[in-house]
Amino acid sequence: MSSLKAIIFDVDGTLADTERHGHRVAFNRAFHEFDVPWDWDENMYAQLLAITGGKERIRHYVEHYVAGEEIPTDLTLFTKSVHARKTEIYVDMACRGQILLRPGVERLISDIKDADVRIAIATTTTLANVIALFTATLGLEALDWFEVIGAGDMVDKKKPAPDIYHYVLDKLGLPAHSCMAIEDSANGLQSSLAANLCTVITANAYTRDDNFKGAALVVDGIGTPESPFACLQGNAYGAERVGLPLLSKLLAASHSTIQL
Ligand code: XBP
Ligand code: MG
């Protein structure tokens, strides 16, 4: 079994808390502009997060919560149009610095880069959102740090299907057993596990109660020197932050479990 060669990050909920004050707000603004009386509050949005992908989420909402004259006549066209506007709004919010990276993320990415371990992205969100977030938070040069960015509609089936991880592994040219995934949700974990990736979960308020069976470790964040992570499931080997030493130990442990 090989050592750790690449780390594949999810974006939404993992690298940044994008959902509550980012995507949710952008969806609602787009609905308002399109003159539909829909407003997703935090509780409704928590339920809708079970559906990954913005277009898929809008369609699901219309099919399950909207009735009568409020149902758009051409749902596919409506969904596409309102989602395109939602993306513009989200990109604008990210460019204005309204969406921040989670604590410890910048340090972790910098450590991985310095150690010559490869970095990639596997996300359900639209590529433009990822570019805007990284450029605004890490700077334009950060786009070069991510060797592969697998995003949105680049694959047919979004998470929890493994397609986006297969896509990224294929582009990296690496086998799953030499890579690790960092995720925040049950949908993300199902996706990475189905691609045979050893996975660490950095949970957040929306996903804390998800089922994380099969994760190598579940913590409540990357952790910083001032604010170490809380370990929610698994063996953190005494570490207080997610870093390369811990990730390497977890990958090695996953190999020995497979061999048993
Ligand atoms: C993230 C998502 C995304 C965003 C919206 O899931 O489900 O759909 O909420 O993005 P994950 P778009 O973190 O598991 O990748 O509107 O651009 O689709
Ligand atoms: Mg996520």
Short mmCIF file of C-alpha atoms and ligand atoms in Angstrom, two decimals:
data_model
loop_
_atom_site.label_atom_id
_atom_site.label_comp_id
_atom_site.label_asym_id
_atom_site.label_seq_id
_atom_site.Cartn_x
_atom_site.Cartn_y
_atom_site.Cartn_z
CA MET A 1 0.00 0.00 0.00
CA SER A 2 1.31 3.44 -0.91
CA SER A 3 1.69 6.49 1.32
CA LEU A 4 -0.41 9.63 1.16
CA LYS A 5 -0.08 11.26 -2.27
CA ALA A 6 -3.10 13.55 -2.50
CA ILE A 7 -5.88 15.08 -0.45
CA ILE A 8 -9.23 15.69 -2.07
CA PHE A 9 -11.38 18.34 -0.41
CA ASP A 10 -15.09 18.91 -0.56
CA VAL A 11 -15.92 22.65 -0.56
CA ASP A 12 -19.40 23.42 0.81
CA GLY A 13 -19.46 22.89 4.55
CA THR A 14 -15.88 21.59 4.56
CA LEU A 15 -13.56 24.38 3.40
CA ALA A 16 -16.13 27.09 4.06
CA ASP A 17 -19.48 27.47 5.80
CA THR A 18 -21.16 28.33 2.53
CA GLU A 19 -24.67 27.09 3.02
CA ARG A 20 -26.59 29.07 5.67
CA HIS A 21 -25.38 32.59 4.84
CA GLY A 22 -24.17 31.92 1.29
CA HIS A 23 -26.09 29.52 -0.95
CA ARG A 24 -29.37 29.84 1.02
CA VAL A 25 -29.33 33.62 0.78
CA ALA A 26 -28.44 33.52 -2.94
CA PHE A 27 -31.32 31.11 -3.67
CA ASN A 28 -33.78 33.38 -1.84
CA ARG A 29 -32.58 36.52 -3.64
CA ALA A 30 -32.92 34.78 -6.99
CA PHE A 31 -36.45 33.61 -6.12
CA HIS A 32 -37.37 37.17 -5.23
CA GLU A 33 -36.00 38.48 -8.55
CA PHE A 34 -37.97 35.82 -10.42
CA ASP A 35 -41.11 36.91 -8.59
CA VAL A 36 -41.87 33.65 -6.83
CA PRO A 37 -42.92 33.88 -3.15
CA TRP A 38 -40.47 31.26 -1.90
CA ASP A 39 -38.16 31.95 1.00
CA TRP A 40 -36.08 29.11 2.42
CA ASP A 41 -35.60 29.62 6.15
CA GLU A 42 -32.80 27.83 7.98
CA ASN A 43 -34.98 24.88 9.01
CA MET A 44 -36.36 24.35 5.52
CA TYR A 45 -32.86 24.64 4.10
CA ALA A 46 -31.56 22.04 6.56
CA GLN A 47 -34.08 19.58 5.08
CA LEU A 48 -33.33 20.60 1.50
CA LEU A 49 -29.61 19.97 2.00
CA ALA A 50 -30.42 16.26 1.68
CA ILE A 51 -30.67 17.03 -2.04
CA THR A 52 -27.24 17.92 -3.42
CA GLY A 53 -26.90 20.37 -6.30
CA GLY A 54 -28.70 23.68 -6.58
CA LYS A 55 -30.80 22.88 -9.67
CA GLU A 56 -31.76 19.52 -8.18
CA ARG A 57 -32.66 21.24 -4.88
CA ILE A 58 -34.95 23.79 -6.58
CA ARG A 59 -36.70 21.08 -8.58
CA HIS A 60 -37.16 18.94 -5.46
CA TYR A 61 -38.64 21.93 -3.61
CA VAL A 62 -41.13 22.67 -6.39
CA GLU A 63 -42.15 19.02 -6.67
CA HIS A 64 -42.67 18.61 -2.90
CA TYR A 65 -43.66 21.99 -1.49
CA VAL A 66 -45.21 24.08 -4.26
CA ALA A 67 -48.80 23.76 -5.49
CA GLY A 68 -51.20 25.20 -8.03
CA GLU A 69 -50.38 28.33 -10.01
CA GLU A 70 -47.01 28.72 -8.31
CA ILE A 71 -45.65 25.70 -10.21
CA PRO A 72 -43.68 27.04 -13.22
CA THR A 73 -45.07 25.82 -16.55
CA ASP A 74 -41.62 24.84 -17.84
CA LEU A 75 -39.91 23.63 -14.68
CA THR A 76 -36.64 22.65 -16.38
CA LEU A 77 -36.20 26.05 -18.03
CA PHE A 78 -37.27 27.88 -14.88
CA THR A 79 -34.85 25.90 -12.73
CA LYS A 80 -31.98 26.53 -15.13
CA SER A 81 -32.67 30.27 -15.32
CA VAL A 82 -33.19 30.89 -11.63
CA HIS A 83 -30.11 28.79 -10.81
CA ALA A 84 -27.96 30.75 -13.25
CA ARG A 85 -28.99 33.96 -11.49
CA LYS A 86 -28.42 32.33 -8.09
CA THR A 87 -24.87 31.51 -9.18
CA GLU A 88 -24.25 35.15 -10.19
CA ILE A 89 -25.50 36.32 -6.80
CA TYR A 90 -23.38 33.77 -4.92
CA VAL A 91 -20.26 34.65 -6.93
CA ASP A 92 -20.84 38.31 -6.15
CA MET A 93 -21.17 37.55 -2.43
CA ALA A 94 -17.96 35.49 -2.47
CA CYS A 95 -16.06 38.18 -4.39
CA ARG A 96 -17.15 40.74 -1.81
CA GLY A 97 -15.58 38.61 0.92
CA GLN A 98 -18.90 37.62 2.48
CA ILE A 99 -18.05 33.92 2.56
CA LEU A 100 -15.08 32.90 4.67
CA LEU A 101 -12.97 29.77 4.94
CA ARG A 102 -13.48 27.69 8.07
CA PRO A 103 -10.82 28.16 10.78
CA GLY A 104 -7.61 26.22 10.12
CA VAL A 105 -8.31 25.60 6.44
CA GLU A 106 -5.75 28.05 5.10
CA ARG A 107 -3.00 26.65 7.33
CA LEU A 108 -3.83 23.07 6.37
CA ILE A 109 -3.76 23.83 2.65
CA SER A 110 -0.47 25.66 3.02
CA ASP A 111 1.09 22.72 4.96
CA ILE A 112 -0.06 20.21 2.35
CA LYS A 113 1.34 22.36 -0.44
CA ASP A 114 4.68 22.74 1.34
CA ALA A 115 4.90 18.99 1.83
CA ASP A 116 4.44 18.35 -1.90
CA VAL A 117 1.29 16.37 -1.32
CA ARG A 118 -1.13 17.00 -4.16
CA ILE A 119 -4.42 18.85 -3.57
CA ALA A 120 -7.69 18.47 -5.44
CA ILE A 121 -11.35 19.41 -5.11
CA ALA A 122 -14.44 17.21 -5.46
CA THR A 123 -17.57 19.29 -5.04
CA THR A 124 -21.17 19.36 -6.10
CA THR A 125 -21.28 23.11 -6.40
CA THR A 126 -20.79 25.09 -9.61
CA LEU A 127 -17.17 25.75 -10.71
CA ALA A 128 -17.68 29.55 -10.79
CA ASN A 129 -18.55 29.44 -7.07
CA VAL A 130 -15.33 27.60 -6.22
CA ILE A 131 -13.18 29.98 -8.26
CA ALA A 132 -14.80 33.04 -6.65
CA LEU A 133 -14.39 31.63 -3.14
CA PHE A 134 -10.72 30.65 -3.56
CA THR A 135 -9.78 33.85 -5.33
CA ALA A 136 -11.43 36.01 -2.66
CA THR A 137 -10.08 34.08 0.33
CA LEU A 138 -6.70 32.70 -0.79
CA GLY A 139 -5.78 34.93 -3.73
CA LEU A 140 -5.65 34.40 -7.46
CA GLU A 141 -2.54 32.19 -7.27
CA ALA A 142 -4.47 29.68 -5.14
CA LEU A 143 -6.18 28.30 -8.21
CA ASP A 144 -2.82 26.75 -9.19
CA TRP A 145 -2.56 24.90 -5.88
CA PHE A 146 -5.53 22.71 -6.71
CA GLU A 147 -4.35 20.30 -9.34
CA VAL A 148 -7.83 19.09 -10.22
CA ILE A 149 -11.11 20.85 -9.50
CA GLY A 150 -14.02 18.48 -10.03
CA ALA A 151 -17.25 20.47 -9.72
CA GLY A 152 -20.98 20.59 -10.43
CA ASP A 153 -22.17 19.25 -13.75
CA MET A 154 -18.78 17.84 -14.81
CA VAL A 155 -20.28 14.45 -13.91
CA ASP A 156 -23.76 13.06 -14.54
CA LYS A 157 -24.56 11.98 -11.00
CA LYS A 158 -23.85 14.26 -8.06
CA LYS A 159 -23.02 13.13 -4.52
CA PRO A 160 -23.89 10.72 -2.88
CA ALA A 161 -22.88 8.98 -6.14
CA PRO A 162 -19.10 8.44 -6.36
CA ASP A 163 -18.80 9.97 -9.86
CA ILE A 164 -17.08 13.22 -8.86
CA TYR A 165 -14.43 11.34 -6.85
CA HIS A 166 -13.88 8.90 -9.73
CA TYR A 167 -13.48 11.90 -12.03
CA VAL A 168 -10.89 13.53 -9.75
CA LEU A 169 -8.93 10.30 -9.13
CA ASP A 170 -8.84 9.67 -12.85
CA LYS A 171 -7.50 13.18 -13.55
CA LEU A 172 -4.92 12.83 -10.76
CA GLY A 173 -3.91 9.43 -12.13
CA LEU A 174 -3.80 8.02 -8.60
CA PRO A 175 -5.40 4.98 -6.98
CA ALA A 176 -7.89 5.65 -4.17
CA HIS A 177 -5.67 3.96 -1.57
CA SER A 178 -3.00 6.65 -1.86
CA CYS A 179 -5.47 9.53 -1.40
CA MET A 180 -7.75 10.84 1.33
CA ALA A 181 -11.02 12.75 1.18
CA ILE A 182 -12.10 15.49 3.58
CA GLU A 183 -15.88 15.91 3.75
CA ASP A 184 -18.56 17.39 6.00
CA SER A 185 -21.78 15.51 5.28
CA ALA A 186 -23.31 12.05 5.00
CA ASN A 187 -23.93 12.60 1.28
CA GLY A 188 -20.28 13.51 0.81
CA LEU A 189 -19.12 10.54 2.87
CA GLN A 190 -21.25 8.10 0.89
CA SER A 191 -19.74 9.50 -2.27
CA SER A 192 -16.11 9.25 -1.12
CA LEU A 193 -16.55 5.82 0.48
CA ALA A 194 -18.15 4.49 -2.69
CA ALA A 195 -14.95 5.60 -4.46
CA ASN A 196 -12.94 3.66 -1.80
CA LEU A 197 -11.42 6.76 -0.24
CA CYS A 198 -10.35 6.90 3.39
CA THR A 199 -12.38 9.89 4.63
CA VAL A 200 -12.13 12.40 7.46
CA ILE A 201 -15.26 14.34 8.36
CA THR A 202 -15.08 17.93 9.61
CA ALA A 203 -18.72 18.28 10.62
CA ASN A 204 -20.59 21.56 11.00
CA ALA A 205 -23.85 22.70 12.60
CA TYR A 206 -25.93 21.44 9.66
CA THR A 207 -24.28 18.01 9.45
CA ARG A 208 -23.28 17.21 13.05
CA ASP A 209 -26.07 14.65 13.46
CA ASP A 210 -25.54 12.95 10.08
CA ASN A 211 -24.68 9.25 9.97
CA PHE A 212 -20.90 9.05 9.56
CA LYS A 213 -20.50 5.27 9.68
CA GLY A 214 -17.38 4.29 7.77
CA ALA A 215 -15.50 7.57 8.30
CA ALA A 216 -11.88 7.24 9.45
CA LEU A 217 -12.43 10.12 11.88
CA VAL A 218 -15.15 12.66 12.65
CA VAL A 219 -14.16 16.01 14.18
CA ASP A 220 -16.00 19.32 14.51
CA GLY A 221 -13.53 21.28 12.38
CA ILE A 222 -9.94 21.36 11.16
CA GLY A 223 -8.83 22.87 14.47
CA THR A 224 -6.40 25.70 15.19
CA PRO A 225 -3.74 26.20 17.88
CA GLU A 226 -6.19 28.46 19.73
CA SER A 227 -9.19 26.22 19.19
CA PRO A 228 -8.39 22.50 18.82
CA PHE A 229 -11.00 20.25 17.21
CA ALA A 230 -13.39 18.11 19.26
CA CYS A 231 -13.22 14.46 18.27
CA LEU A 232 -16.76 13.16 17.67
CA GLN A 233 -15.96 9.65 16.37
CA GLY A 234 -12.83 7.56 15.89
CA ASN A 235 -9.20 7.77 17.02
CA ALA A 236 -7.48 11.17 16.64
CA TYR A 237 -4.15 9.76 17.93
CA GLY A 238 -3.90 12.63 20.42
CA ALA A 239 -3.89 15.28 17.68
CA GLU A 240 -5.65 18.60 18.17
CA ARG A 241 -5.68 19.73 14.55
CA VAL A 242 -6.14 18.01 11.21
CA GLY A 243 -2.70 17.96 9.65
CA LEU A 244 -0.51 15.70 7.54
CA PRO A 245 0.82 13.61 10.47
CA LEU A 246 -2.72 12.71 11.53
CA LEU A 247 -3.96 12.14 7.98
CA SER A 248 -1.01 9.84 7.25
CA LYS A 249 -1.71 7.80 10.39
CA LEU A 250 -5.38 7.46 9.48
CA LEU A 251 -4.56 6.34 5.96
CA ALA A 252 -2.05 3.77 7.23
CA ALA A 253 -4.61 2.50 9.77
CA SER A 254 -7.21 2.14 7.01
CA HIS A 255 -4.76 0.01 5.00
CA SER A 256 -4.12 -2.31 7.93
CA THR A 257 -7.87 -2.66 8.54
CA ILE A 258 -8.41 -3.62 4.91
CA GLN A 259 -5.63 -6.22 5.13
CA LEU A 260 -7.08 -7.92 8.26
C1 XBP B 1 -22.95 21.04 -1.85
C2 XBP B 1 -24.21 21.29 -2.51
C3 XBP B 1 -24.34 22.40 -3.43
C4 XBP B 1 -24.62 23.77 -2.96
C5 XBP B 1 -25.20 24.57 -4.10
O1 XBP B 1 -22.80 19.65 -1.58
O2 XBP B 1 -25.13 20.53 -2.39
O3 XBP B 1 -25.46 22.06 -4.17
O4 XBP B 1 -25.55 23.73 -1.89
O5 XBP B 1 -24.37 24.64 -5.20
P1 XBP B 1 -21.36 19.03 -1.28
P2 XBP B 1 -24.96 24.89 -6.68
O6 XBP B 1 -20.71 19.87 -0.23
O7 XBP B 1 -21.66 17.65 -0.76
O8 XBP B 1 -20.56 19.00 -2.57
O9 XBP B 1 -26.18 25.75 -6.52
O10 XBP B 1 -23.88 25.58 -7.43
O11 XBP B 1 -25.33 23.55 -7.28
MG MG B 2 -20.11 19.42 1.71
#
